[in-house]
């Protein structure tokens, strides 16, 4: 294979990887910032535009504050690809699973944080940020600033992070660099991007950090990882690979959930899953 062929092969591998994760199909309507605001108002939340160093991030935050801990839901990759060969103009979601989970959560002190270029597009929104640079250092940095802003808005002291799919990867990467995270929860989380690409026969995502590489830094944070038993997009082995990287600490086993697909069925079970599966700490093996 010549150089041109290798480049084309790599691009198509990356495209295929992101199609697998975000679900390429026909061109459904992507949600707007106005749509986000409407859903937020119905739940008593206010919309926010959080200015980072590079990106402007969309968020929903509580209007009234009760306790010292804020639970932040981080969205998945959204509609990154229109087809297996065509990138979306922006990665705003069609069916925002993390938003739906947040709305189904009965607690009061909760917020929603979109990923870069979802709902809000600026000059910084280069397509690489919803393809190969999903978890680039500059992306992590601005998401981290957004968490600081949400904390400051309500005077919160601590955070609980919840992430869906690629948002699970983001939540893990953010948790590894902070000292104010009380728990980490992922839903169908892409917690080892290299394992994900390997399983699907795809090239690794250039320019992105891999959550599995920081797994050891997360050993002190109570965690729970929900995985669809029959999820063929991000199968249980991806989470297994991630938790194995915490050794010698023994991480909590992933919670296998019946009757869900990668994106379907989670909201109906969410209050039950939250109530009966608490975050658990990593434990050291017996001497």
PDB file of C-alpha atoms in Angstrom:
ATOM      1  CA  UNK A   1       0.000   0.000   0.000  1.00  0.00           C
ATOM      2  CA  UNK A   2       1.425   3.414  -0.995  1.00  0.00           C
ATOM      3  CA  UNK A   3       1.541   6.495   1.202  1.00  0.00           C
ATOM      4  CA  UNK A   4      -1.724   7.875  -0.202  1.00  0.00           C
ATOM      5  CA  UNK A   5      -3.420   4.544   0.355  1.00  0.00           C
ATOM      6  CA  UNK A   6      -2.155   4.339   3.936  1.00  0.00           C
ATOM      7  CA  UNK A   7      -3.424   7.829   4.712  1.00  0.00           C
ATOM      8  CA  UNK A   8      -6.817   7.030   3.184  1.00  0.00           C
ATOM      9  CA  UNK A   9      -6.971   3.756   5.138  1.00  0.00           C
ATOM     10  CA  UNK A  10      -6.197   5.532   8.420  1.00  0.00           C
ATOM     11  CA  UNK A  11      -8.817   8.218   7.820  1.00  0.00           C
ATOM     12  CA  UNK A  12     -11.459   5.621   7.017  1.00  0.00           C
ATOM     13  CA  UNK A  13     -10.532   3.640  10.135  1.00  0.00           C
ATOM     14  CA  UNK A  14     -10.992   6.714  12.296  1.00  0.00           C
ATOM     15  CA  UNK A  15     -14.280   7.513  10.551  1.00  0.00           C
ATOM     16  CA  UNK A  16     -15.498   3.973  11.110  1.00  0.00           C
ATOM     17  CA  UNK A  17     -14.525   4.120  14.781  1.00  0.00           C
ATOM     18  CA  UNK A  18     -16.495   7.263  15.400  1.00  0.00           C
ATOM     19  CA  UNK A  19     -19.450   5.991  13.373  1.00  0.00           C
ATOM     20  CA  UNK A  20     -19.510   2.920  15.595  1.00  0.00           C
ATOM     21  CA  UNK A  21     -19.508   5.092  18.723  1.00  0.00           C
ATOM     22  CA  UNK A  22     -21.963   7.781  17.624  1.00  0.00           C
ATOM     23  CA  UNK A  23     -24.184   5.829  15.264  1.00  0.00           C
ATOM     24  CA  UNK A  24     -24.030   6.935  11.625  1.00  0.00           C
ATOM     25  CA  UNK A  25     -27.364   6.758   9.888  1.00  0.00           C
ATOM     26  CA  UNK A  26     -29.581   9.158   8.004  1.00  0.00           C
ATOM     27  CA  UNK A  27     -29.419  12.868   8.804  1.00  0.00           C
ATOM     28  CA  UNK A  28     -31.784  13.448  11.748  1.00  0.00           C
ATOM     29  CA  UNK A  29     -32.253  16.848  13.328  1.00  0.00           C
ATOM     30  CA  UNK A  30     -29.556  17.827  15.802  1.00  0.00           C
ATOM     31  CA  UNK A  31     -30.565  19.752  18.909  1.00  0.00           C
ATOM     32  CA  UNK A  32     -29.829  23.457  19.251  1.00  0.00           C
ATOM     33  CA  UNK A  33     -28.912  25.651  22.207  1.00  0.00           C
ATOM     34  CA  UNK A  34     -32.545  26.814  22.243  1.00  0.00           C
ATOM     35  CA  UNK A  35     -33.696  23.191  22.495  1.00  0.00           C
ATOM     36  CA  UNK A  36     -31.321  22.665  25.396  1.00  0.00           C
ATOM     37  CA  UNK A  37     -32.677  25.741  27.141  1.00  0.00           C
ATOM     38  CA  UNK A  38     -36.265  24.605  26.710  1.00  0.00           C
ATOM     39  CA  UNK A  39     -35.562  21.216  28.247  1.00  0.00           C
ATOM     40  CA  UNK A  40     -33.618  22.827  31.053  1.00  0.00           C
ATOM     41  CA  UNK A  41     -36.377  25.287  31.948  1.00  0.00           C
ATOM     42  CA  UNK A  42     -38.901  22.466  32.229  1.00  0.00           C
ATOM     43  CA  UNK A  43     -36.613  20.928  34.862  1.00  0.00           C
ATOM     44  CA  UNK A  44     -35.925  24.203  36.684  1.00  0.00           C
ATOM     45  CA  UNK A  45     -32.409  24.570  35.292  1.00  0.00           C
ATOM     46  CA  UNK A  46     -30.773  27.538  33.609  1.00  0.00           C
ATOM     47  CA  UNK A  47     -28.662  27.482  30.466  1.00  0.00           C
ATOM     48  CA  UNK A  48     -25.069  28.654  30.628  1.00  0.00           C
ATOM     49  CA  UNK A  49     -22.413  29.582  28.091  1.00  0.00           C
ATOM     50  CA  UNK A  50     -19.081  28.828  29.715  1.00  0.00           C
ATOM     51  CA  UNK A  51     -16.093  30.503  28.097  1.00  0.00           C
ATOM     52  CA  UNK A  52     -12.960  28.390  28.079  1.00  0.00           C
ATOM     53  CA  UNK A  53      -9.539  29.202  26.764  1.00  0.00           C
ATOM     54  CA  UNK A  54     -10.466  27.784  23.360  1.00  0.00           C
ATOM     55  CA  UNK A  55     -14.101  26.629  23.381  1.00  0.00           C
ATOM     56  CA  UNK A  56     -17.457  27.999  24.479  1.00  0.00           C
ATOM     57  CA  UNK A  57     -19.272  25.185  26.272  1.00  0.00           C
ATOM     58  CA  UNK A  58     -23.008  24.742  26.764  1.00  0.00           C
ATOM     59  CA  UNK A  59     -24.311  23.696  30.167  1.00  0.00           C
ATOM     60  CA  UNK A  60     -27.385  23.484  32.366  1.00  0.00           C
ATOM     61  CA  UNK A  61     -27.080  24.436  36.028  1.00  0.00           C
ATOM     62  CA  UNK A  62     -29.458  24.546  39.007  1.00  0.00           C
ATOM     63  CA  UNK A  63     -31.102  27.872  39.784  1.00  0.00           C
ATOM     64  CA  UNK A  64     -31.319  27.150  43.510  1.00  0.00           C
ATOM     65  CA  UNK A  65     -28.653  25.346  45.504  1.00  0.00           C
ATOM     66  CA  UNK A  66     -29.193  23.050  48.481  1.00  0.00           C
ATOM     67  CA  UNK A  67     -26.095  21.042  49.294  1.00  0.00           C
ATOM     68  CA  UNK A  68     -22.327  21.207  48.877  1.00  0.00           C
ATOM     69  CA  UNK A  69     -21.968  18.516  46.202  1.00  0.00           C
ATOM     70  CA  UNK A  70     -22.876  19.000  42.539  1.00  0.00           C
ATOM     71  CA  UNK A  71     -23.473  16.019  40.252  1.00  0.00           C
ATOM     72  CA  UNK A  72     -22.393  16.845  36.688  1.00  0.00           C
ATOM     73  CA  UNK A  73     -23.517  14.790  33.691  1.00  0.00           C
ATOM     74  CA  UNK A  74     -21.179  14.863  30.683  1.00  0.00           C
ATOM     75  CA  UNK A  75     -22.599  14.213  27.223  1.00  0.00           C
ATOM     76  CA  UNK A  76     -21.448  11.542  24.785  1.00  0.00           C
ATOM     77  CA  UNK A  77     -19.853  12.171  21.398  1.00  0.00           C
ATOM     78  CA  UNK A  78     -23.081  13.339  19.778  1.00  0.00           C
ATOM     79  CA  UNK A  79     -23.679  13.075  16.044  1.00  0.00           C
ATOM     80  CA  UNK A  80     -20.052  13.308  14.975  1.00  0.00           C
ATOM     81  CA  UNK A  81     -20.542  11.655  11.581  1.00  0.00           C
ATOM     82  CA  UNK A  82     -23.381  11.935   9.052  1.00  0.00           C
ATOM     83  CA  UNK A  83     -22.202   8.826   7.206  1.00  0.00           C
ATOM     84  CA  UNK A  84     -19.154   6.581   7.367  1.00  0.00           C
ATOM     85  CA  UNK A  85     -17.370   9.006   5.056  1.00  0.00           C
ATOM     86  CA  UNK A  86     -18.888  12.375   5.909  1.00  0.00           C
ATOM     87  CA  UNK A  87     -18.322  14.351   9.101  1.00  0.00           C
ATOM     88  CA  UNK A  88     -21.164  16.304  10.645  1.00  0.00           C
ATOM     89  CA  UNK A  89     -20.930  20.078  10.477  1.00  0.00           C
ATOM     90  CA  UNK A  90     -20.957  19.951  14.279  1.00  0.00           C
ATOM     91  CA  UNK A  91     -21.367  17.193  16.902  1.00  0.00           C
ATOM     92  CA  UNK A  92     -24.585  18.342  18.593  1.00  0.00           C
ATOM     93  CA  UNK A  93     -26.567  15.285  19.684  1.00  0.00           C
ATOM     94  CA  UNK A  94     -29.852  14.067  18.272  1.00  0.00           C
ATOM     95  CA  UNK A  95     -30.752  11.956  21.292  1.00  0.00           C
ATOM     96  CA  UNK A  96     -28.697  13.368  24.206  1.00  0.00           C
ATOM     97  CA  UNK A  97     -28.485  10.363  26.504  1.00  0.00           C
ATOM     98  CA  UNK A  98     -26.507  12.119  29.248  1.00  0.00           C
ATOM     99  CA  UNK A  99     -29.052  14.943  29.284  1.00  0.00           C
ATOM    100  CA  UNK A 100     -31.895  12.446  29.521  1.00  0.00           C
ATOM    101  CA  UNK A 101     -30.161  10.634  32.383  1.00  0.00           C
ATOM    102  CA  UNK A 102     -29.636  13.911  34.211  1.00  0.00           C
ATOM    103  CA  UNK A 103     -33.313  14.804  33.834  1.00  0.00           C
ATOM    104  CA  UNK A 104     -34.271  11.349  35.166  1.00  0.00           C
ATOM    105  CA  UNK A 105     -32.071  11.781  38.246  1.00  0.00           C
ATOM    106  CA  UNK A 106     -34.272  12.773  41.227  1.00  0.00           C
ATOM    107  CA  UNK A 107     -31.598  14.787  43.063  1.00  0.00           C
ATOM    108  CA  UNK A 108     -31.728  18.594  43.073  1.00  0.00           C
ATOM    109  CA  UNK A 109     -28.070  19.592  42.808  1.00  0.00           C
ATOM    110  CA  UNK A 110     -27.316  18.388  39.298  1.00  0.00           C
ATOM    111  CA  UNK A 111     -25.902  19.936  36.144  1.00  0.00           C
ATOM    112  CA  UNK A 112     -25.302  19.029  32.518  1.00  0.00           C
ATOM    113  CA  UNK A 113     -22.137  19.742  30.556  1.00  0.00           C
ATOM    114  CA  UNK A 114     -21.968  19.384  26.793  1.00  0.00           C
ATOM    115  CA  UNK A 115     -18.816  18.571  24.885  1.00  0.00           C
ATOM    116  CA  UNK A 116     -16.987  21.132  22.738  1.00  0.00           C
ATOM    117  CA  UNK A 117     -18.969  22.354  19.717  1.00  0.00           C
ATOM    118  CA  UNK A 118     -22.216  20.727  20.852  1.00  0.00           C
ATOM    119  CA  UNK A 119     -25.107  23.234  20.760  1.00  0.00           C
ATOM    120  CA  UNK A 120     -22.626  26.130  20.395  1.00  0.00           C
ATOM    121  CA  UNK A 121     -20.231  26.541  17.484  1.00  0.00           C
ATOM    122  CA  UNK A 122     -17.336  29.010  17.352  1.00  0.00           C
ATOM    123  CA  UNK A 123     -14.251  29.523  15.195  1.00  0.00           C
ATOM    124  CA  UNK A 124     -12.427  26.973  17.388  1.00  0.00           C
ATOM    125  CA  UNK A 125     -14.723  24.196  16.182  1.00  0.00           C
ATOM    126  CA  UNK A 126     -12.437  22.370  13.795  1.00  0.00           C
ATOM    127  CA  UNK A 127     -13.732  18.910  12.759  1.00  0.00           C
ATOM    128  CA  UNK A 128     -10.746  17.224  14.380  1.00  0.00           C
ATOM    129  CA  UNK A 129     -12.375  17.922  17.750  1.00  0.00           C
ATOM    130  CA  UNK A 130     -15.210  15.527  17.008  1.00  0.00           C
ATOM    131  CA  UNK A 131     -13.052  12.969  15.215  1.00  0.00           C
ATOM    132  CA  UNK A 132      -9.437  12.298  16.187  1.00  0.00           C
ATOM    133  CA  UNK A 133      -9.000  14.963  18.905  1.00  0.00           C
ATOM    134  CA  UNK A 134     -12.051  14.099  21.018  1.00  0.00           C
ATOM    135  CA  UNK A 135      -9.935  13.819  24.166  1.00  0.00           C
ATOM    136  CA  UNK A 136      -7.074  16.154  23.288  1.00  0.00           C
ATOM    137  CA  UNK A 137      -5.307  17.971  26.165  1.00  0.00           C
ATOM    138  CA  UNK A 138      -6.783  21.334  25.146  1.00  0.00           C
ATOM    139  CA  UNK A 139     -10.262  19.802  25.225  1.00  0.00           C
ATOM    140  CA  UNK A 140      -9.694  18.335  28.686  1.00  0.00           C
ATOM    141  CA  UNK A 141      -8.398  21.711  29.874  1.00  0.00           C
ATOM    142  CA  UNK A 142     -11.504  23.636  28.821  1.00  0.00           C
ATOM    143  CA  UNK A 143     -13.852  20.982  30.198  1.00  0.00           C
ATOM    144  CA  UNK A 144     -11.935  21.234  33.470  1.00  0.00           C
ATOM    145  CA  UNK A 145     -12.442  25.010  33.498  1.00  0.00           C
ATOM    146  CA  UNK A 146     -16.138  24.447  32.918  1.00  0.00           C
ATOM    147  CA  UNK A 147     -16.361  22.238  36.004  1.00  0.00           C
ATOM    148  CA  UNK A 148     -14.721  25.016  38.013  1.00  0.00           C
ATOM    149  CA  UNK A 149     -17.288  27.471  36.654  1.00  0.00           C
ATOM    150  CA  UNK A 150     -20.234  25.236  37.553  1.00  0.00           C
ATOM    151  CA  UNK A 151     -18.860  24.781  41.059  1.00  0.00           C
ATOM    152  CA  UNK A 152     -18.407  28.511  41.518  1.00  0.00           C
ATOM    153  CA  UNK A 153     -21.876  29.306  40.186  1.00  0.00           C
ATOM    154  CA  UNK A 154     -23.545  27.479  43.060  1.00  0.00           C
ATOM    155  CA  UNK A 155     -20.800  27.730  45.650  1.00  0.00           C
ATOM    156  CA  UNK A 156     -20.282  23.975  45.595  1.00  0.00           C
ATOM    157  CA  UNK A 157     -17.355  22.316  47.359  1.00  0.00           C
ATOM    158  CA  UNK A 158     -17.297  18.894  45.702  1.00  0.00           C
ATOM    159  CA  UNK A 159     -18.282  17.133  42.484  1.00  0.00           C
ATOM    160  CA  UNK A 160     -19.727  13.825  41.361  1.00  0.00           C
ATOM    161  CA  UNK A 161     -19.050  13.134  37.684  1.00  0.00           C
ATOM    162  CA  UNK A 162     -21.285  11.040  35.436  1.00  0.00           C
ATOM    163  CA  UNK A 163     -20.440  10.395  31.790  1.00  0.00           C
ATOM    164  CA  UNK A 164     -22.139   8.576  28.940  1.00  0.00           C
ATOM    165  CA  UNK A 165     -20.147   6.806  26.197  1.00  0.00           C
ATOM    166  CA  UNK A 166     -17.352   9.216  25.196  1.00  0.00           C
ATOM    167  CA  UNK A 167     -18.519  11.384  28.080  1.00  0.00           C
ATOM    168  CA  UNK A 168     -17.477   8.533  30.349  1.00  0.00           C
ATOM    169  CA  UNK A 169     -13.977   8.785  28.934  1.00  0.00           C
ATOM    170  CA  UNK A 170     -14.077  12.529  29.526  1.00  0.00           C
ATOM    171  CA  UNK A 171     -15.307  12.093  33.115  1.00  0.00           C
ATOM    172  CA  UNK A 172     -12.474   9.668  33.857  1.00  0.00           C
ATOM    173  CA  UNK A 173      -9.816  11.934  32.352  1.00  0.00           C
ATOM    174  CA  UNK A 174     -11.154  14.932  34.271  1.00  0.00           C
ATOM    175  CA  UNK A 175     -11.340  13.001  37.546  1.00  0.00           C
ATOM    176  CA  UNK A 176      -7.705  11.973  37.212  1.00  0.00           C
ATOM    177  CA  UNK A 177      -6.594  15.597  37.307  1.00  0.00           C
ATOM    178  CA  UNK A 178      -8.805  16.900  40.117  1.00  0.00           C
ATOM    179  CA  UNK A 179      -8.891  16.539  43.896  1.00  0.00           C
ATOM    180  CA  UNK A 180     -12.557  17.457  44.418  1.00  0.00           C
ATOM    181  CA  UNK A 181     -14.310  14.467  42.802  1.00  0.00           C
ATOM    182  CA  UNK A 182     -16.269  12.349  45.276  1.00  0.00           C
ATOM    183  CA  UNK A 183     -17.332   9.702  42.759  1.00  0.00           C
ATOM    184  CA  UNK A 184     -17.048   8.679  39.118  1.00  0.00           C
ATOM    185  CA  UNK A 185     -19.963   7.051  37.293  1.00  0.00           C
ATOM    186  CA  UNK A 186     -19.923   5.931  33.675  1.00  0.00           C
ATOM    187  CA  UNK A 187     -22.683   4.598  31.445  1.00  0.00           C
ATOM    188  CA  UNK A 188     -21.579   2.585  28.406  1.00  0.00           C
ATOM    189  CA  UNK A 189     -18.297   4.427  28.844  1.00  0.00           C
ATOM    190  CA  UNK A 190     -15.491   4.252  26.313  1.00  0.00           C
ATOM    191  CA  UNK A 191     -12.934   3.808  29.073  1.00  0.00           C
ATOM    192  CA  UNK A 192     -10.146   2.320  26.972  1.00  0.00           C
ATOM    193  CA  UNK A 193     -10.062   3.884  23.529  1.00  0.00           C
ATOM    194  CA  UNK A 194      -7.207   1.663  22.381  1.00  0.00           C
ATOM    195  CA  UNK A 195      -9.123  -1.468  23.371  1.00  0.00           C
ATOM    196  CA  UNK A 196     -12.223  -0.086  21.657  1.00  0.00           C
ATOM    197  CA  UNK A 197     -10.356   0.466  18.391  1.00  0.00           C
ATOM    198  CA  UNK A 198      -8.612  -2.889  18.652  1.00  0.00           C
ATOM    199  CA  UNK A 199     -11.909  -4.741  19.150  1.00  0.00           C
ATOM    200  CA  UNK A 200     -13.392  -3.117  16.067  1.00  0.00           C
ATOM    201  CA  UNK A 201     -10.205  -3.472  14.015  1.00  0.00           C
ATOM    202  CA  UNK A 202      -9.637   0.287  13.850  1.00  0.00           C
ATOM    203  CA  UNK A 203      -6.661   2.612  14.122  1.00  0.00           C
ATOM    204  CA  UNK A 204      -6.114   4.390  17.484  1.00  0.00           C
ATOM    205  CA  UNK A 205      -7.413   7.954  17.752  1.00  0.00           C
ATOM    206  CA  UNK A 206      -4.461  10.245  17.129  1.00  0.00           C
ATOM    207  CA  UNK A 207      -4.328  13.352  19.284  1.00  0.00           C
ATOM    208  CA  UNK A 208      -6.535  11.948  22.052  1.00  0.00           C
ATOM    209  CA  UNK A 209      -5.711  10.840  25.574  1.00  0.00           C
ATOM    210  CA  UNK A 210      -6.784   7.348  26.647  1.00  0.00           C
ATOM    211  CA  UNK A 211      -8.637   7.018  29.992  1.00  0.00           C
ATOM    212  CA  UNK A 212      -7.023   3.628  30.601  1.00  0.00           C
ATOM    213  CA  UNK A 213      -3.642   5.348  30.798  1.00  0.00           C
ATOM    214  CA  UNK A 214      -4.776   7.286  33.902  1.00  0.00           C
ATOM    215  CA  UNK A 215      -6.737   4.443  35.525  1.00  0.00           C
ATOM    216  CA  UNK A 216      -4.171   4.059  38.294  1.00  0.00           C
ATOM    217  CA  UNK A 217      -4.702   7.714  39.288  1.00  0.00           C
ATOM    218  CA  UNK A 218      -8.392   6.997  39.832  1.00  0.00           C
ATOM    219  CA  UNK A 219      -7.919   4.175  42.323  1.00  0.00           C
ATOM    220  CA  UNK A 220      -8.796   6.374  45.320  1.00  0.00           C
ATOM    221  CA  UNK A 221     -12.106   7.606  43.829  1.00  0.00           C
ATOM    222  CA  UNK A 222     -15.292   5.573  44.476  1.00  0.00           C
ATOM    223  CA  UNK A 223     -16.657   4.396  41.136  1.00  0.00           C
ATOM    224  CA  UNK A 224     -19.475   2.580  39.388  1.00  0.00           C
ATOM    225  CA  UNK A 225     -19.436   1.617  35.729  1.00  0.00           C
ATOM    226  CA  UNK A 226     -22.685   0.570  34.058  1.00  0.00           C
ATOM    227  CA  UNK A 227     -22.294  -1.565  30.942  1.00  0.00           C
ATOM    228  CA  UNK A 228     -24.981  -2.925  28.648  1.00  0.00           C
ATOM    229  CA  UNK A 229     -24.695  -6.697  28.722  1.00  0.00           C
ATOM    230  CA  UNK A 230     -25.481  -6.855  25.012  1.00  0.00           C
ATOM    231  CA  UNK A 231     -23.841  -3.580  23.964  1.00  0.00           C
ATOM    232  CA  UNK A 232     -21.992  -4.338  20.727  1.00  0.00           C
ATOM    233  CA  UNK A 233     -20.663  -0.783  20.340  1.00  0.00           C
ATOM    234  CA  UNK A 234     -18.764  -0.585  23.622  1.00  0.00           C
ATOM    235  CA  UNK A 235     -18.860  -4.166  24.934  1.00  0.00           C
ATOM    236  CA  UNK A 236     -18.090  -5.076  28.551  1.00  0.00           C
ATOM    237  CA  UNK A 237     -14.497  -6.027  27.706  1.00  0.00           C
ATOM    238  CA  UNK A 238     -13.673  -2.319  27.197  1.00  0.00           C
ATOM    239  CA  UNK A 239     -14.542  -1.540  30.819  1.00  0.00           C
ATOM    240  CA  UNK A 240     -12.795  -4.721  31.952  1.00  0.00           C
ATOM    241  CA  UNK A 241      -9.619  -3.512  30.274  1.00  0.00           C
ATOM    242  CA  UNK A 242      -9.895  -0.165  32.060  1.00  0.00           C
ATOM    243  CA  UNK A 243     -10.424  -1.538  35.571  1.00  0.00           C
ATOM    244  CA  UNK A 244      -7.576  -4.021  35.123  1.00  0.00           C
ATOM    245  CA  UNK A 245      -5.226  -1.058  34.763  1.00  0.00           C
ATOM    246  CA  UNK A 246      -5.843  -0.105  38.414  1.00  0.00           C
ATOM    247  CA  UNK A 247      -3.878  -3.124  39.629  1.00  0.00           C
ATOM    248  CA  UNK A 248      -2.755  -3.985  42.229  1.00  0.00           C
ATOM    249  CA  UNK A 249      -5.834  -2.195  43.554  1.00  0.00           C
ATOM    250  CA  UNK A 250      -8.986  -4.245  42.870  1.00  0.00           C
ATOM    251  CA  UNK A 251     -11.560  -1.999  41.211  1.00  0.00           C
ATOM    252  CA  UNK A 252     -15.330  -2.501  41.565  1.00  0.00           C
ATOM    253  CA  UNK A 253     -16.695  -4.901  38.974  1.00  0.00           C
ATOM    254  CA  UNK A 254     -18.707  -3.277  36.173  1.00  0.00           C
ATOM    255  CA  UNK A 255     -22.471  -3.462  36.606  1.00  0.00           C
ATOM    256  CA  UNK A 256     -23.911  -5.442  33.687  1.00  0.00           C
ATOM    257  CA  UNK A 257     -27.347  -4.128  32.738  1.00  0.00           C
ATOM    258  CA  UNK A 258     -30.011  -6.097  30.855  1.00  0.00           C
ATOM    259  CA  UNK A 259     -32.458  -4.760  28.275  1.00  0.00           C
ATOM    260  CA  UNK A 260     -30.398  -1.819  27.038  1.00  0.00           C
ATOM    261  CA  UNK A 261     -28.596  -1.070  23.797  1.00  0.00           C
ATOM    262  CA  UNK A 262     -25.695   1.349  23.581  1.00  0.00           C
ATOM    263  CA  UNK A 263     -28.060   4.330  23.555  1.00  0.00           C
ATOM    264  CA  UNK A 264     -31.485   2.881  24.252  1.00  0.00           C
ATOM    265  CA  UNK A 265     -33.251   1.927  27.465  1.00  0.00           C
ATOM    266  CA  UNK A 266     -30.968   3.589  30.013  1.00  0.00           C
ATOM    267  CA  UNK A 267     -33.321   6.364  31.126  1.00  0.00           C
ATOM    268  CA  UNK A 268     -36.100   3.996  32.191  1.00  0.00           C
ATOM    269  CA  UNK A 269     -33.758   2.111  34.509  1.00  0.00           C
ATOM    270  CA  UNK A 270     -31.704   5.067  35.679  1.00  0.00           C
ATOM    271  CA  UNK A 271     -33.401   5.925  39.015  1.00  0.00           C
ATOM    272  CA  UNK A 272     -33.247   2.246  39.995  1.00  0.00           C
ATOM    273  CA  UNK A 273     -29.592   1.900  38.981  1.00  0.00           C
ATOM    274  CA  UNK A 274     -28.624   5.004  40.935  1.00  0.00           C
ATOM    275  CA  UNK A 275     -30.412   3.829  44.040  1.00  0.00           C
ATOM    276  CA  UNK A 276     -29.236   0.232  44.180  1.00  0.00           C
ATOM    277  CA  UNK A 277     -25.687   0.512  42.850  1.00  0.00           C
ATOM    278  CA  UNK A 278     -23.658   2.958  44.906  1.00  0.00           C
ATOM    279  CA  UNK A 279     -20.119   3.990  43.951  1.00  0.00           C
ATOM    280  CA  UNK A 280     -17.544   1.711  45.538  1.00  0.00           C
ATOM    281  CA  UNK A 281     -13.879   2.341  46.323  1.00  0.00           C
ATOM    282  CA  UNK A 282     -11.031   0.386  44.864  1.00  0.00           C
ATOM    283  CA  UNK A 283      -9.657  -2.058  47.445  1.00  0.00           C
ATOM    284  CA  UNK A 284      -6.196  -3.446  47.984  1.00  0.00           C
ATOM    285  CA  UNK A 285      -5.716  -7.221  47.783  1.00  0.00           C
ATOM    286  CA  UNK A 286      -5.172  -9.072  51.059  1.00  0.00           C
ATOM    287  CA  UNK A 287      -1.514  -9.337  52.130  1.00  0.00           C
TER     288      UNK A 287
END
